[in-house]
CSV table of C-alpha atoms in Angstrom, one decimal:
chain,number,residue,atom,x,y,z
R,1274,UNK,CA,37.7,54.5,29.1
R,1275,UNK,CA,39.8,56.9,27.3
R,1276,UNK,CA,44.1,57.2,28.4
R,1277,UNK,CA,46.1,60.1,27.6
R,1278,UNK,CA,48.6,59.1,25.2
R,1279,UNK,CA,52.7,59.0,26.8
R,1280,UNK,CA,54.2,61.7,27.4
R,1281,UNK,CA,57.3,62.8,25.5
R,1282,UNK,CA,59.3,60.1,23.6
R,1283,UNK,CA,59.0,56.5,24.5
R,1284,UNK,CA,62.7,55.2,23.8
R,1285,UNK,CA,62.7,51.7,25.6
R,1286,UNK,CA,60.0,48.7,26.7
R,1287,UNK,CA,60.9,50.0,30.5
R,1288,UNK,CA,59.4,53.2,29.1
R,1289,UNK,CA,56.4,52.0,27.8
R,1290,UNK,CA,55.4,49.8,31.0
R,1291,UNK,CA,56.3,52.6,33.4
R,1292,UNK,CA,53.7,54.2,31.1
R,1293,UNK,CA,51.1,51.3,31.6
R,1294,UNK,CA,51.8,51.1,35.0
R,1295,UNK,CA,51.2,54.4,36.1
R,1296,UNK,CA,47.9,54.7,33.7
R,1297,UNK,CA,46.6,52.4,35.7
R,1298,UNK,CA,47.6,54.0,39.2
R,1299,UNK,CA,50.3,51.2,39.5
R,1300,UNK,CA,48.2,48.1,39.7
R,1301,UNK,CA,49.0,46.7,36.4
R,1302,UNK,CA,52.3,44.4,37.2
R,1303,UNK,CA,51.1,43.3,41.1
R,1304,UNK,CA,47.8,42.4,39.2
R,1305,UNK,CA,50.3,40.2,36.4
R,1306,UNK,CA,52.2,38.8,39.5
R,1307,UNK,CA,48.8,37.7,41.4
R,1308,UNK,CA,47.2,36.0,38.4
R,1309,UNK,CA,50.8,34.1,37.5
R,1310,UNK,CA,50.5,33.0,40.8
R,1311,UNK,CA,46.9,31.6,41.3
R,1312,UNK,CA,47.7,30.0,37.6
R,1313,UNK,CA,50.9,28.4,38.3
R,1314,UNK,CA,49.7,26.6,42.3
R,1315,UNK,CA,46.1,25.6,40.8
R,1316,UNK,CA,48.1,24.3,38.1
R,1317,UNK,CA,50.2,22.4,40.3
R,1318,UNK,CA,48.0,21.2,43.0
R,1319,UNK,CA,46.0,19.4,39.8
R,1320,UNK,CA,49.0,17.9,39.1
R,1321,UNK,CA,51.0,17.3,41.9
R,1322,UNK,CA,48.4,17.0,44.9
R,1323,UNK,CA,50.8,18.6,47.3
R,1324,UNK,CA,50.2,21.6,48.6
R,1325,UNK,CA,53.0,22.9,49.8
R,1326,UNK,CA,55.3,22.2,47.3
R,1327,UNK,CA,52.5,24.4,45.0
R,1328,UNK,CA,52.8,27.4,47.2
R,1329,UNK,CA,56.5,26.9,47.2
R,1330,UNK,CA,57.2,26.3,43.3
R,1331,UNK,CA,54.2,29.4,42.9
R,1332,UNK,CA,55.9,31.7,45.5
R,1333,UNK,CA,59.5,31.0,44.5
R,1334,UNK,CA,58.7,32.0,40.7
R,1335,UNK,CA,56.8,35.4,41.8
R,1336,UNK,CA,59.2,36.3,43.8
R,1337,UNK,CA,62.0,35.9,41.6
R,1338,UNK,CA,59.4,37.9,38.6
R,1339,UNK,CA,58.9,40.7,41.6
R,1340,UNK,CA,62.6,41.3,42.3
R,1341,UNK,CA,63.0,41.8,38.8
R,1342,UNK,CA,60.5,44.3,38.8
R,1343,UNK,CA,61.7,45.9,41.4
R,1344,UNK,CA,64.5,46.4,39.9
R,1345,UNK,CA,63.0,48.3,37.1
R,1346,UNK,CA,60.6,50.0,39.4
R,1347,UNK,CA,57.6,48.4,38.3
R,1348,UNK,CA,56.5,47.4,41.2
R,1349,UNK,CA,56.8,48.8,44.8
R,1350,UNK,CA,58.7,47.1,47.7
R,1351,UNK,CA,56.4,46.1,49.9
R,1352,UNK,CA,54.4,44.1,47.1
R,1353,UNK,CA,58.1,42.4,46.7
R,1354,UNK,CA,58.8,41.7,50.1
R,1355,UNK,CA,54.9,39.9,50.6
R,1356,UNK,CA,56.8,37.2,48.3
R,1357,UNK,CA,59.9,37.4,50.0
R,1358,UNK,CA,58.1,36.0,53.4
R,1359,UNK,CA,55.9,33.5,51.4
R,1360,UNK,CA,58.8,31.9,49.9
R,1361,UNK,CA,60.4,31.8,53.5
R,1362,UNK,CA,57.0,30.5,54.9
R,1363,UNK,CA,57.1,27.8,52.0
R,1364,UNK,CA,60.6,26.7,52.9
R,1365,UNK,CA,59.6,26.2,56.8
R,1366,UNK,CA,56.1,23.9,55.3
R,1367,UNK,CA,58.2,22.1,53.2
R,1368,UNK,CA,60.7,21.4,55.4
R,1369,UNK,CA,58.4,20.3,58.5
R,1370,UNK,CA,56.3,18.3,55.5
R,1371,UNK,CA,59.4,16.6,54.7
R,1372,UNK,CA,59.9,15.5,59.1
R,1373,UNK,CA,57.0,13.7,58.5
């Protein structure tokens, strides 16, 4: 499938992925975010064996990648704040994990 080429000058890399981004209708940097974060808690459930702290290590490292994107306005706000409340809901497992 053929894209039309940027529009007007491309000056920065902010540039450019705004241009990716909205080529693909805006799914290109939630779709990044998701895969980084299946890799990195299947990576450390194989090595840790605990669950929760996976999902907290995985949701902790999107999140901070999805603020930065907001930021930039790569990404849109509700996609940020879905890792805001799974970091939050990681905290609380952890914590009642660590009650035990």
């Amino acid at each position: 499938m053929a894209y039309s080429p940027p529009p007007g000058n491309i000056t920065s890399s902010v540039d450019l992925f705004s241009w990716i981004n909205s080529t693909v209708n805006n799914w290109f940097f939630p779709g990044v975010i998701v895969a980084i974060y299946f890799i990195i808690i299947i990576k450390l459930m194989f090595k840790t064996d605990d669950l929760g702290k996976s999902f907290a290590s995985a949701s902790f490292a999107c999140m901070i990648l999805t603020i930065l994107l907001r930021v930039i306005n790569l990404v849109n706000t509700g996609f940020m704040v879905i890792f805001i409340i799974a970091t939050a809901i990681s905290v609380a497992w952890m914590h009642f994990e660590n009650l035990k």
